[in-house]
Short mmCIF file of C-alpha atoms in Angstrom, two decimals:
data_model
loop_
_atom_site.label_atom_id
_atom_site.label_comp_id
_atom_site.label_asym_id
_atom_site.label_seq_id
_atom_site.Cartn_x
_atom_site.Cartn_y
_atom_site.Cartn_z
CA MET A 1 -0.73 9.30 43.02
CA SER A 2 -1.23 9.64 39.63
CA ARG A 3 -2.34 6.72 37.69
CA ILE A 4 1.21 7.11 35.52
CA THR A 5 2.60 6.90 38.74
CA ALA A 6 0.94 4.07 40.42
CA ALA A 7 1.66 2.08 37.11
CA SER A 8 5.05 1.86 36.88
CA ASN A 9 5.53 1.22 40.59
CA ALA A 10 2.87 -1.70 40.03
CA LEU A 11 6.05 -2.43 37.66
CA LEU A 12 8.45 -2.06 39.81
CA GLN A 13 6.82 -4.55 41.85
CA GLY A 14 8.77 -6.35 45.07
CA PHE A 15 11.62 -3.89 43.82
CA GLU A 16 11.88 -0.83 46.41
CA LEU A 17 14.72 1.45 44.52
CA PRO A 18 17.00 2.53 47.05
CA GLU A 19 17.85 5.98 45.68
CA GLY A 20 19.28 7.16 48.49
CA ASP A 21 22.27 4.45 48.56
CA LYS A 22 24.79 5.96 46.05
CA THR A 23 26.59 2.94 45.62
CA TYR A 24 23.23 1.15 44.36
CA VAL A 25 22.73 4.52 42.38
CA LYS A 26 26.12 4.04 40.64
CA ILE A 27 25.66 0.33 39.91
CA LEU A 28 22.28 1.12 37.96
CA ASP A 29 24.37 3.97 36.22
CA ALA A 30 27.09 2.21 35.96
CA GLY A 31 24.65 -1.16 34.19
CA LEU A 32 23.03 1.16 32.05
CA ALA A 33 25.59 2.73 30.51
CA LEU A 34 27.29 -0.65 29.79
CA PHE A 35 24.08 -2.15 28.77
CA ILE A 36 23.68 0.77 26.34
CA GLU A 37 27.66 0.59 25.11
CA PHE A 38 27.87 -2.85 24.84
CA GLY A 39 24.86 -4.96 25.05
CA LEU A 40 23.39 -7.23 28.40
CA ARG A 41 25.12 -10.35 27.16
CA ARG A 42 28.92 -8.82 26.46
CA THR A 43 28.56 -6.73 30.09
CA THR A 44 29.86 -8.79 32.61
CA MET A 45 29.04 -7.70 36.27
CA GLU A 46 32.54 -7.34 37.05
CA ASP A 47 32.86 -4.60 33.97
CA VAL A 48 29.48 -3.00 35.99
CA ALA A 49 32.21 -3.44 39.40
CA ASN A 50 34.93 -1.53 37.84
CA ARG A 51 32.83 1.03 35.86
CA ALA A 52 30.77 2.13 39.16
CA GLY A 53 34.84 2.65 41.34
CA ILE A 54 33.76 -0.60 43.44
CA GLY A 55 34.25 -3.98 44.61
CA ARG A 56 32.92 -6.62 42.82
CA ALA A 57 31.82 -7.95 46.25
CA THR A 58 30.03 -4.90 46.79
CA ALA A 59 28.29 -5.13 43.42
CA TYR A 60 27.15 -8.47 44.62
CA ARG A 61 26.13 -7.17 48.14
CA ARG A 62 23.04 -4.88 46.15
CA PHE A 63 22.57 -7.52 43.14
CA ALA A 64 22.44 -10.80 43.36
CA ASP A 65 23.52 -11.77 39.91
CA LYS A 66 23.84 -9.72 36.39
CA ASP A 67 19.92 -10.85 35.81
CA GLN A 68 18.71 -8.81 38.38
CA LEU A 69 20.78 -5.88 37.95
CA ILE A 70 19.60 -6.20 34.53
CA GLN A 71 15.63 -5.82 35.47
CA VAL A 72 16.43 -3.33 37.90
CA VAL A 73 17.87 -0.99 35.00
CA ILE A 74 15.32 -1.60 32.48
CA LEU A 75 12.87 -1.41 35.26
CA ARG A 76 14.10 2.11 36.53
CA GLU A 77 13.78 3.46 32.48
CA ALA A 78 10.54 2.05 32.22
CA LYS A 79 10.02 4.19 35.07
CA ARG A 80 12.23 7.27 34.16
CA GLU A 81 9.70 6.98 30.30
CA LEU A 82 5.76 6.88 32.16
CA ASP A 83 7.08 9.93 34.66
CA SER A 84 8.48 12.22 31.91
CA ILE A 85 5.48 11.09 29.32
CA GLU A 86 3.05 11.76 32.68
CA HIS A 87 5.16 15.12 32.88
CA ASP A 88 4.70 16.10 29.16
CA LEU A 89 1.02 14.98 29.33
CA LYS A 90 -0.27 17.93 31.77
CA ALA A 91 -0.51 20.19 29.20
CA ILE A 92 -3.06 17.93 27.52
CA ASP A 93 -6.45 18.62 27.95
CA GLY A 94 -9.41 15.55 27.66
CA GLY A 95 -9.04 12.04 28.55
CA LEU A 96 -9.29 10.87 25.07
CA ASN A 97 -6.31 13.83 23.43
CA ARG A 98 -4.80 12.21 26.41
CA LEU A 99 -4.82 8.59 26.24
CA LEU A 100 -3.81 9.22 22.11
CA GLU A 101 -1.20 11.57 23.32
CA SER A 102 0.26 8.98 25.48
CA PHE A 103 0.54 6.24 22.46
CA VAL A 104 2.25 8.55 20.58
CA LEU A 105 4.80 9.40 23.58
CA ALA A 106 5.20 6.27 24.74
CA VAL A 107 5.80 4.57 20.61
CA THR A 108 8.17 7.12 20.11
CA ARG A 109 9.94 7.72 23.22
CA ALA A 110 10.66 3.74 23.16
CA HIS A 111 11.62 4.01 19.60
CA ALA A 112 14.12 6.11 20.48
CA HIS A 113 15.47 5.04 23.38
CA PRO A 114 19.19 4.25 23.86
CA LEU A 115 18.87 1.05 25.61
CA TRP A 116 15.50 -0.61 23.74
CA ARG A 117 17.51 0.36 20.18
CA ARG A 118 21.22 -1.65 22.08
CA LEU A 119 19.12 -4.50 22.85
CA LEU A 120 17.42 -5.24 19.89
CA THR A 121 20.25 -5.47 18.20
CA SER A 122 22.81 -6.79 20.30
CA ASP A 123 20.67 -9.08 22.47
CA SER A 124 17.70 -9.44 20.22
CA GLU A 125 17.69 -13.41 21.40
CA MET A 126 16.37 -12.20 25.07
CA ILE A 127 14.40 -9.20 23.87
CA LEU A 128 12.28 -10.84 21.66
CA PRO A 129 11.25 -13.89 23.16
CA PHE A 130 10.06 -11.33 26.03
CA PHE A 131 8.10 -8.75 23.57
CA THR A 132 6.08 -11.89 22.20
CA GLN A 133 5.83 -15.02 23.63
CA LYS A 134 6.36 -14.22 27.06
CA ILE A 135 4.20 -10.72 26.46
CA TRP A 136 1.10 -11.81 28.50
CA GLN A 137 1.95 -10.89 31.74
CA MET A 138 2.96 -7.34 30.75
CA MET A 139 0.31 -7.15 28.13
CA ALA A 140 -1.90 -8.18 30.38
CA PHE A 141 -0.83 -5.59 33.46
CA PHE A 142 -1.36 -3.15 30.84
CA ARG A 143 -4.02 -3.92 29.12
CA MET A 144 -5.77 -3.64 32.18
CA TYR A 145 -3.88 -0.07 33.17
CA LEU A 146 -5.07 1.32 29.71
CA ALA A 147 -8.77 -0.22 30.33
CA ASP A 148 -9.08 1.20 33.38
CA MET A 149 -8.62 5.12 32.40
CA LEU A 150 -10.52 4.57 29.27
CA GLU A 151 -13.11 3.83 31.72
CA ARG A 152 -12.87 6.91 34.08
CA VAL A 153 -12.41 9.08 29.84
CA LYS A 154 -15.87 7.69 29.64
CA LYS A 155 -17.38 9.10 32.25
CA GLU A 156 -16.54 12.90 30.36
CA GLU A 157 -16.67 11.99 26.88
CA LYS A 158 -19.07 9.61 24.82
CA LEU A 159 -16.76 6.52 23.39
CA SER A 160 -17.85 3.97 21.39
CA ASP A 161 -19.53 0.85 21.94
CA LEU A 162 -16.02 -1.63 21.74
CA SER A 163 -15.12 -2.59 24.97
CA THR A 164 -12.16 -0.90 26.89
CA GLU A 165 -10.20 -4.21 26.99
CA PHE A 166 -10.45 -4.40 23.11
CA MET A 167 -9.72 -0.81 22.97
CA ALA A 168 -6.43 -1.17 24.84
CA GLU A 169 -5.35 -4.29 23.41
CA LEU A 170 -5.56 -2.86 20.11
CA MET A 171 -3.00 -0.17 21.34
CA LEU A 172 -0.42 -2.76 23.07
CA ARG A 173 -0.66 -5.00 19.82
CA LEU A 174 -0.20 -2.25 17.75
CA MET A 175 2.58 -0.62 19.82
CA GLN A 176 4.67 -4.05 20.49
CA SER A 177 4.44 -4.31 16.08
CA MET A 178 5.81 -1.04 15.54
CA LEU A 179 8.39 -1.08 18.55
CA LEU A 180 9.72 -4.82 17.04
CA SER A 181 9.35 -4.14 13.11
CA PRO A 182 10.09 -0.27 13.16
CA GLU A 183 9.36 0.19 9.49
CA GLY A 184 6.67 1.13 6.95
CA VAL A 185 3.84 3.51 6.69
CA MET A 186 3.49 3.24 11.15
CA ASN A 187 7.39 3.72 11.63
CA PRO A 188 7.84 5.15 15.10
CA ASN A 189 10.72 7.18 14.19
CA ASP A 190 8.56 9.38 12.04
CA GLU A 191 6.69 10.91 15.20
CA ALA A 192 3.72 12.40 12.62
CA ALA A 193 3.29 8.63 11.40
CA VAL A 194 2.75 7.33 15.04
CA ARG A 195 -0.11 10.74 15.66
CA LYS A 196 -1.76 9.76 12.14
CA VAL A 197 -2.05 5.74 14.12
CA ALA A 198 -3.50 7.75 17.02
CA GLU A 199 -5.20 10.39 15.22
CA GLU A 200 -6.99 8.45 12.13
CA CYS A 201 -6.58 4.72 13.34
CA LEU A 202 -7.34 4.79 17.07
CA ARG A 203 -9.39 8.20 17.51
CA PRO A 204 -11.99 7.09 14.90
CA LEU A 205 -12.29 3.92 16.82
CA MET A 206 -12.77 5.13 20.43
CA LYS A 207 -14.93 7.65 19.85
CA GLY A 208 -18.86 7.85 20.79
CA MET B 1 -4.28 -16.01 -12.46
CA SER B 2 -5.97 -14.97 -9.34
CA ARG B 3 -4.08 -12.14 -6.87
CA ILE B 4 -3.64 -14.95 -4.50
CA THR B 5 -2.59 -17.05 -7.09
CA ALA B 6 0.24 -14.59 -8.27
CA ALA B 7 1.30 -13.44 -4.32
CA SER B 8 2.13 -16.97 -3.56
CA ASN B 9 3.86 -17.94 -6.97
CA ALA B 10 6.16 -14.08 -6.72
CA LEU B 11 6.57 -15.92 -2.92
CA LEU B 12 8.04 -17.93 -4.35
CA GLN B 13 10.38 -16.55 -6.37
CA GLY B 14 13.05 -18.18 -7.76
CA PHE B 15 11.58 -21.49 -6.25
CA GLU B 16 9.60 -24.12 -9.30
CA LEU B 17 7.95 -26.34 -7.20
CA PRO B 18 8.57 -29.48 -9.20
CA GLU B 19 5.60 -31.77 -8.68
CA GLY B 20 6.29 -33.96 -11.24
CA ASP B 21 9.97 -35.31 -10.10
CA LYS B 22 8.24 -37.95 -6.80
CA THR B 23 11.54 -37.90 -5.34
CA TYR B 24 11.93 -34.42 -4.59
CA VAL B 25 8.00 -34.84 -3.20
CA LYS B 26 8.49 -37.38 -1.25
CA ILE B 27 12.06 -35.30 0.12
CA LEU B 28 9.88 -32.16 1.20
CA ASP B 29 6.85 -34.38 2.36
CA ALA B 30 9.67 -36.37 4.79
CA GLY B 31 11.04 -32.80 5.81
CA LEU B 32 7.25 -31.48 6.76
CA ALA B 33 6.60 -34.25 8.94
CA LEU B 34 9.87 -34.50 10.59
CA PHE B 35 10.07 -30.28 11.00
CA ILE B 36 6.37 -30.79 12.68
CA GLU B 37 7.24 -33.72 14.68
CA PHE B 38 11.00 -32.39 16.01
CA GLY B 39 11.73 -28.58 14.54
CA LEU B 40 14.25 -27.33 12.13
CA ARG B 41 17.26 -27.51 14.39
CA ARG B 42 16.42 -31.06 16.12
CA THR B 43 15.94 -32.46 12.42
CA THR B 44 19.59 -33.44 9.66
CA MET B 45 19.16 -34.01 6.22
CA GLU B 46 20.00 -37.36 7.48
CA ASP B 47 16.91 -38.11 8.97
CA VAL B 48 14.97 -36.38 5.99
CA ALA B 49 16.54 -39.03 3.89
CA ASN B 50 16.10 -41.84 6.03
CA ARG B 51 12.41 -40.64 6.57
CA ALA B 52 11.86 -40.30 2.83
CA GLY B 53 13.49 -44.07 2.18
CA ILE B 54 16.72 -42.40 -0.03
CA GLY B 55 20.20 -41.91 0.04
CA ARG B 56 21.62 -39.21 1.59
CA ALA B 57 22.91 -37.69 -1.57
CA THR B 58 19.97 -38.19 -3.01
CA ALA B 59 18.61 -35.80 -1.40
CA TYR B 60 21.58 -33.31 -1.81
CA ARG B 61 20.99 -33.27 -5.28
CA ARG B 62 17.79 -31.54 -4.46
CA PHE B 63 18.39 -29.15 -1.70
CA ALA B 64 21.71 -27.48 -1.13
CA ASP B 65 21.43 -27.91 2.10
CA LYS B 66 18.78 -27.94 5.16
CA ASP B 67 18.44 -24.43 4.69
CA GLN B 68 16.97 -24.84 1.62
CA LEU B 69 15.07 -27.58 2.11
CA ILE B 70 13.15 -25.36 5.10
CA GLN B 71 12.39 -22.89 2.44
CA VAL B 72 10.77 -24.57 0.36
CA VAL B 73 8.86 -26.87 2.58
CA ILE B 74 7.67 -23.48 4.02
CA LEU B 75 7.43 -22.01 0.61
CA ARG B 76 4.97 -24.70 0.17
CA GLU B 77 3.26 -24.66 3.05
CA ALA B 78 2.74 -20.87 2.42
CA LYS B 79 1.03 -21.74 -0.92
CA ARG B 80 -1.25 -24.67 0.10
CA GLU B 81 -2.87 -22.16 2.61
CA LEU B 82 -3.16 -19.28 -0.01
CA ASP B 83 -4.50 -21.57 -2.00
CA SER B 84 -7.11 -22.76 0.47
CA ILE B 85 -8.15 -19.52 1.48
CA GLU B 86 -9.06 -18.60 -2.36
CA HIS B 87 -11.38 -21.83 -2.82
CA ASP B 88 -12.95 -20.73 0.73
CA LEU B 89 -13.22 -16.92 -0.85
CA LYS B 90 -15.08 -18.25 -3.74
CA ALA B 91 -18.33 -18.21 -1.59
CA ILE B 92 -18.33 -14.76 -0.57
CA ASP B 93 -19.71 -11.74 -2.16
CA GLY B 94 -17.93 -8.68 -2.41
CA GLY B 95 -14.99 -6.70 -2.31
CA LEU B 96 -14.34 -6.13 1.51
CA ASN B 97 -16.42 -8.64 2.34
CA ARG B 98 -13.44 -11.22 0.99
CA LEU B 99 -10.82 -9.44 2.29
CA LEU B 100 -11.99 -8.99 5.89
CA GLU B 101 -12.50 -12.74 5.75
CA SER B 102 -9.23 -13.55 4.04
CA PHE B 103 -7.89 -12.01 7.46
CA VAL B 104 -9.86 -14.35 9.66
CA LEU B 105 -8.96 -17.07 7.54
CA ALA B 106 -5.07 -16.21 7.10
CA VAL B 107 -4.70 -15.48 11.10
CA THR B 108 -6.92 -18.62 12.35
CA ARG B 109 -5.29 -21.09 10.19
CA ALA B 110 -1.68 -19.75 9.68
CA HIS B 111 -1.81 -19.91 14.17
CA ALA B 112 -3.12 -23.32 13.82
CA HIS B 113 -0.73 -24.78 11.91
CA PRO B 114 1.51 -27.34 13.07
CA LEU B 115 4.18 -26.58 11.45
CA TRP B 116 3.80 -23.05 12.99
CA ARG B 117 3.00 -24.21 16.15
CA ARG B 118 6.14 -26.21 15.96
CA LEU B 119 8.88 -23.05 14.86
CA LEU B 120 6.80 -21.24 17.94
CA THR B 121 7.89 -23.03 20.03
CA SER B 122 11.29 -25.19 18.84
CA ASP B 123 12.73 -22.77 17.10
CA SER B 124 11.51 -19.52 18.40
CA GLU B 125 15.69 -18.07 17.85
CA MET B 126 15.25 -18.81 14.22
CA ILE B 127 10.98 -17.75 13.91
CA LEU B 128 11.36 -14.84 16.32
CA PRO B 129 13.99 -12.78 14.09
CA PHE B 130 12.28 -13.64 10.71
CA PHE B 131 9.09 -12.04 11.94
CA THR B 132 10.31 -8.90 13.36
CA GLN B 133 12.72 -7.63 12.36
CA LYS B 134 13.68 -9.27 9.30
CA ILE B 135 9.79 -9.38 8.73
CA TRP B 136 10.12 -5.86 6.47
CA GLN B 137 10.37 -7.55 3.36
CA MET B 138 7.45 -10.23 3.32
CA MET B 139 5.40 -7.12 4.93
CA ALA B 140 6.05 -5.29 2.21
CA PHE B 141 5.35 -7.32 -0.37
CA PHE B 142 1.63 -8.14 1.63
CA ARG B 143 1.30 -4.56 2.04
CA MET B 144 1.69 -3.89 -1.56
CA TYR B 145 -0.23 -7.57 -2.33
CA LEU B 146 -3.04 -5.84 0.23
CA ALA B 147 -3.01 -2.78 -0.72
CA ASP B 148 -3.80 -3.25 -4.48
CA MET B 149 -6.38 -5.67 -3.47
CA LEU B 150 -7.92 -2.66 -1.59
CA GLU B 151 -7.14 -0.66 -4.62
CA ARG B 152 -9.55 -2.80 -6.52
CA VAL B 153 -12.68 -2.77 -3.92
CA LYS B 154 -12.02 1.00 -4.09
CA LYS B 155 -13.44 0.39 -7.69
CA GLU B 156 -17.00 -1.19 -6.71
CA GLU B 157 -17.64 -0.02 -2.78
CA LYS B 158 -16.23 3.44 -0.86
CA LEU B 159 -13.84 2.65 0.86
CA SER B 160 -12.86 5.67 3.86
CA ASP B 161 -9.79 7.92 2.73
CA LEU B 162 -7.82 6.08 5.09
CA SER B 163 -4.42 5.40 2.00
CA THR B 164 -4.54 1.49 0.97
CA GLU B 165 -0.70 1.37 2.42
CA PHE B 166 -2.06 2.42 5.84
CA MET B 167 -4.78 0.22 5.81
CA ALA B 168 -2.95 -2.87 4.65
CA GLU B 169 0.05 -2.44 6.77
CA LEU B 170 -2.79 -2.16 9.86
CA MET B 171 -4.21 -5.79 9.22
CA LEU B 172 -0.59 -7.01 8.51
CA ARG B 173 0.10 -5.56 11.73
CA LEU B 174 -2.42 -7.05 14.08
CA MET B 175 -1.73 -10.65 12.01
CA GLN B 176 1.77 -9.85 12.90
CA SER B 177 1.24 -9.21 16.83
CA MET B 178 -2.07 -12.06 17.47
CA LEU B 179 0.30 -14.97 15.42
CA LEU B 180 3.09 -14.23 17.96
CA SER B 181 1.42 -13.25 20.77
CA PRO B 182 -1.28 -15.43 20.83
CA GLU B 183 -3.17 -14.76 24.17
CA GLY B 184 -5.84 -11.84 25.36
CA VAL B 185 -8.50 -10.63 23.93
CA MET B 186 -7.82 -10.75 20.58
CA ASN B 187 -7.04 -14.39 20.69
CA PRO B 188 -6.42 -16.20 17.01
CA ASN B 189 -7.39 -19.42 18.77
CA ASP B 190 -11.05 -18.07 18.95
CA GLU B 191 -12.44 -17.44 15.38
CA ALA B 192 -15.25 -15.49 17.05
CA ALA B 193 -12.23 -12.86 18.34
CA VAL B 194 -10.89 -12.88 15.29
CA ARG B 195 -13.81 -11.91 13.50
CA LYS B 196 -14.56 -9.08 15.68
CA VAL B 197 -10.84 -7.45 15.10
CA ALA B 198 -12.46 -8.01 10.87
CA GLU B 199 -15.98 -6.63 12.07
CA GLU B 200 -15.46 -4.10 14.76
CA CYS B 201 -12.07 -2.72 13.74
CA LEU B 202 -11.19 -3.38 10.35
CA ARG B 203 -14.41 -2.60 8.80
CA PRO B 204 -15.33 0.85 10.23
CA LEU B 205 -12.14 2.17 9.95
CA MET B 206 -12.18 0.81 6.06
CA LYS B 207 -15.80 1.66 5.53
CA GLY B 208 -16.17 5.18 3.69
#
C-alpha cells in the first residue's frame, strides 16, 4: 500500500466506503452534485434522496444525518484527489522532486475543485473555522505524514538541517493560506506561480 | 515621518483620530474595553455610551454606527501596535535584521493582543472571512509596504534574486496562517518558534 493511499485511508478512518452498495454510491453521487450546485446549507437530505431516485428513509438507513453525508462526500473527494495525485507522481523521479510536485498538484487541484469553490462561496461560515481554528487535527496528521515522507527522502538525498516537521508545516501553512486567500503573487489559479513557491522557496530551504 | 507611521496613517485612511476630543477618546476606550470583555456582537452602542458615561445620542454624534466604532477601535489598536513595534526596532541595526525582527514582533504581539484573542473566539464569523477571503486589500497594501522596505534594504545589503513582492507575500501569508491557526511547530505563543521562522526560513531565502 502506497503512502498516499495509507494517508487517504487514515483520512477515511472509521469510514469504510462500501463501494459495492450501489444505493450508497448513488446517494454520495447525488450529494456531491447537489453540494456543488447549491452548497451544503441549501441542500436537504430529501433533495439528495430525490436526486438519487430513492426514498428519504432509504437515504437515512445509509447516513445518520446530513452531517455524516457531508463528511463522507468530502472524504471521498479528498481520497480521489490523493489517488489521482499519486498516479501522476509516478512519472517523477527523485524524492524531493516528487514531494515538491505533490505540493504543486495538491494546491492547484484543491483550488480548482468545484466542491471546494462552492463551499468557499456558499458555506464559508462552516469551512473557514474548519480550515483555520479547527484545522489542528488535520494539520497534525498531514505534518506527520509529510515529515515521514521527508525522512524517507533524507535517506536518498541530502536535505537541509531544518527539522522535517518544520518543513512539513511550512508546506501546509502555505497551502492553507493560498487556498483560503487565492490571490496575489502566490495565486493557486496560476500553476506557474505555485511551482515558483515550490522551486524558489521550498526547494532551497529543503535542499542540503 | 517614518515608514511604519506612514503605513499606519495609510491604514487609518479617511479616519482622522481627533485625539483632542475627550468624549471621542472616551468612547473608543469604552468600546475597546467592552469589545475585549464581551466581543463585538454582544456589545451595543448603548453599552458603550453607558461605560463611557455619556448619552447614546452623544455617542451617535461621533460614530454613525457600531460598525464605524469597531473599525476605528481596531485601527487605533493596529496603529498603537505598529508604533510600539517601530519604537522597539530602533535599537536594531541593519535593514534585514530589522525587517525580520518586525516580523517576529508583529506575529507575537498581534497574537497576544487581548482584542485579537477575543475576536477570534467570540466573533470568528466576522473575523475569519475578513482575514481570509476578504484579506486581499489589506494584504496588497502590506505587500507593497514590505516590498518597499525590502527595496530599501537592497540598497544597503545584498538580497537574493527573489522578487521583493514574493518575499513580502511569503511573510504575510506565514503571519496570516500563524495568527489564524496558532498551534504546531510554528506557534505564535512561543517567541523562539516565531524567531526560528524568521531566521531559518525567511532569512536564508532573502539573503543574497
